[in-house]
Each structure stands twice: as structure tokens, then as C-alpha cells.
């Protein structure tokens, strides 16, 4: 099969700025997307260019152009042969007469006649004299700030040229000049300036500004090392982008899926839920780890919001704060986190005692007290047993975890769960960081479910549900009246169950981390 031709441009700079993609090519459509992304900058520089050209125009005085023409003829010749000879003679001389038009011998009488305050050399700089090809016509063009003076000079030069040329030419036997010059087209007063060319200067300023804008936009793109959009993720990995989460509504604190459920940000989490269901049609996704390359990217908020989005379409979910370095789930949920995961793992508390209900839909297992050996604890047999139990009891389990690059806890958890979601913060997370995070996860043979772009600039589709500061905003929502998303038809809605806590019998019978029934629906795309 012959390769499909696609216009590509090699860009040496690209090689320098993106080590991994040595040899990569920047395709033409990528330039278009760069231009689209930085349209405001390009437009701004276009306006600056236009402003500069207006400034140049203001500093350039208008010049008026007047033109007169002189016809040169030979006086001699009665026979045809003599006339032809005379005509050839005039054609040979006409170039010299054009030169003569700017000579002092012609211009000094003009200066005297018009009483000009300029030298012959100065006046010559205003005048051009040409002879159109194969003619015996001399065209005199004058550019001057005054339209009237330009006309007077053009006419005066024409008549002075005629006089000087006739004086200079060889005389006939009867004493008359062998050359005759006649003004055939006297100059007329121009009504509009000939220079500067306003349209040309304005267009050049505008186009120049736009061109500089495009160049700067391309260089910003090439020099930027941070993740900003799906294309940046695609540059470093094949992992799908599960969604873009826009910045939380202004002035809002708390978990958006509870306090601003109709906001575009909340809708972003619902889209992630949909895409998750799409991307994992063949696998049972019961336990998911949420991590990021570095700290403070939005792991904990993503964990809670995603859990709420998943619970909206049915099923019972558990959020585990497995970030034993810097736990924050309890704080976000405004609950006491002293008894939690670590308490259960070391056997000082039963799971059912450590789990707390958050709203109607979600159970939370906070971190418990921060241990000195988080990685060891998370990789323990007790952790694996606990995860087996909770994935059997709950429809889905989401674990918050520490960032991948500084510590290996998330990789340990990735091994024990069905997949990992990596959160990248737009304009904060570097491409290299995302790349090494994803490859670390792949290196431990764990599945990357995809990347979430957090605090992503809004795109039009984010406003599908127009964000209104409705009565719910700012309050904790406990109802089921969430906006219906298309995701809901994709996810099998398990039968709604009453919240069930393991019975006291099972508590007595079982160790803190084992036991429990396994009858739970799994989050899967529906067959519809
Ligand atoms: N979409 C968003 N819009 C605005 N602010 C956000 C968004 N996502 C997260 N944040 C804010 O970023 C900060 C860090 O969020 P979060 O605690 O979820 O990050 P983290 O990755 O869990 O941090 P850590 O590594 O410290 O555990 C918080 O103040 C949170 O409110
Ligand atoms: Mg956190």
C-alpha cells in the first residue's frame, strides 16, 4: 500500500525541545491548531502592527505628483531618407535629454523663475525624467509636498529643458537648432497625494503583525514543556484522555459534584465516567487508583468527584484514602480521619467501624493515622485482602494515592487494583513528568485507564449544561436529582440497595480485613 501523503515540516527546534520525540515531525495541521490556540495573541500583534503603520503614516508627509511630457523632433530633412535619418538621430539623443532634465543647466532657470529656495541638486532629487520605450517623448515627474508647486516645477522644467536642448543641439545651415522640443502634455494640479501609499502601509503593518504573532505562537508551543491539552498527552503516550475538568466555579469551595452539580466542572466528571465506561468495555473495573505525577494536582478532589459521578448512575461506592503521606479525603469530607485504612491494616479497627457514610451514595475509608512505613503497609498482604473484600462488597472502589514521581506507593497500589487514572494539571504538569509517570505504571504491568486533564481551559462543549448559580450552589446536595448525562445509558444501573453494613455476626467471625459477601454489581457499560 502506498503511503498517504501528508504535508509535514521538519522543525529542528522541535527536536531540541522534546527529547523523546527525536526524529518526530510537526505536521501542518498542528500549526493550524497552534494558531487557533493563540488566536488572541496573533490578533493582538496584528493590531499592534496596524498601530505602528498608522504611526508611520502620521510621520510621513503627503507628497503630490505632477507630470509633464515633451516631444522631441528633428528639424532637418526634406526627403524620406533624411527624415528617417533625423528620426534615428532624435531617438539616440532622447535618452540624453532625459538626463539633461535634472542637470543644473535646466534647473537653475527653473529656480530663478519660480523663486525656489532650493539648490539645483536639491531640486533634482524631486524630479525624475524617463523616456517610454521606442518613443521620442521625455516624461518629467515631480514629487513635492505642495500640489501647486509640483505642477509649476514640472511645467517649468519642461520648457527649460526645451530651451536648453535646442541651445545645445547642432545648428542647421540657416542657424536654427537641429532639434525641436514641444511640450505635449503640461502638468495638471494633482488632487490627491501619490505618497505614502496608505493602503499598502496599513496592510503591511497588519500582515507583518499577524506574521510575527504566528511565529511567536509557534515558538511558545515548541518551547512549552507543560501539558495543556489532549495533543500534549498524545505527544508522550498512547493513554486515552478521559476528560477535561475545568476550573471550579469562582468563589466555590468544596467538592463540586456536591456543591455545584450543574456546573461545567461537575459535567466534566460525568464525562470522565462515561469515557471510562467506553474505554474499558471488556474489563471489570471495580477498583481504581487515582494518582498524578507530582503533588497538589487534584488527585483527592478528582477521587471524590469521580466517585460521586459514578454513584449517580447507580451502585454503591467506597473511597479509600490510600495517600498515607498527605491524607486529605477526611478533611474534604469534613469527617474525622484518625481511624481508617491504617487502623484496619494493623488490625486495631474493624473495616465496618472505620468506614464512614458520606451523603447518600458514598462510603469513605479515611487514611487513619499516618504510619512511618506507608509503602510497606500498602504492599502488605493485609492490604491485598482488604481490597479483595471491599471490591466484593462495593460496586466500585476508588483509591486516592500519593504522587508517582516522589514515592512508589501508587505503583504498589496499581498492582493490586484494576487500573490507574493519572491526573495531570494543565499548565502545571510537565510533559516529561506525565511521560515518566505513565511509563512507571506500565513498567509494573499495571493498567493505565487514562489521563484526566484538570483545571483545563474551557471549551465550548463544557457549557452544554449552562452553568447557573442555582439555588443548590453552595449547599451540600443530598438528593438524587442530578442532571441526566448520556453516560447513564452506558452504565448498567444495578438494583438500588439499602446501605448495608456488615452484620455484627460477621464482625465477630472475621478478622478486621477479611470476610464480607461478594454479591455486588460491577460497573460495566450497559448492553444498550
Ligand atoms: N478543577 C479544579 N479547579 C480549581 N481548583 C482545583 C481543581 N482541582 C483541584 N483544585 C484545587 O487544587 C488543590 C489541590 O487539590 P487536591 O488536594 O485534590 O490535590 P492533590 O493532588 O490531592 O494534592 P496532594 O498531592 O497534596 O494530595 C486544592 O486546593 C483543590 O481545591
Ligand atoms: Mg491529595
GROMACS .gro file of C-alpha atoms and ligand atoms in nm, residues 299-300 323 326 328 400, ligand 2:
model
    7
  299UNK     CA    1  -0.596   1.371   4.296
  300UNK     CA    2  -0.809   1.387   4.610
  323UNK     CA    3  -0.246   0.862   5.040
  326UNK     CA    4  -0.054   1.351   5.295
  328UNK     CA    5  -0.684   1.479   5.280
  400UNK     CA    6  -0.665   0.824   4.644
  530LIG    MG1    7  -0.445   1.457   4.793
   0.00000   0.00000   0.00000
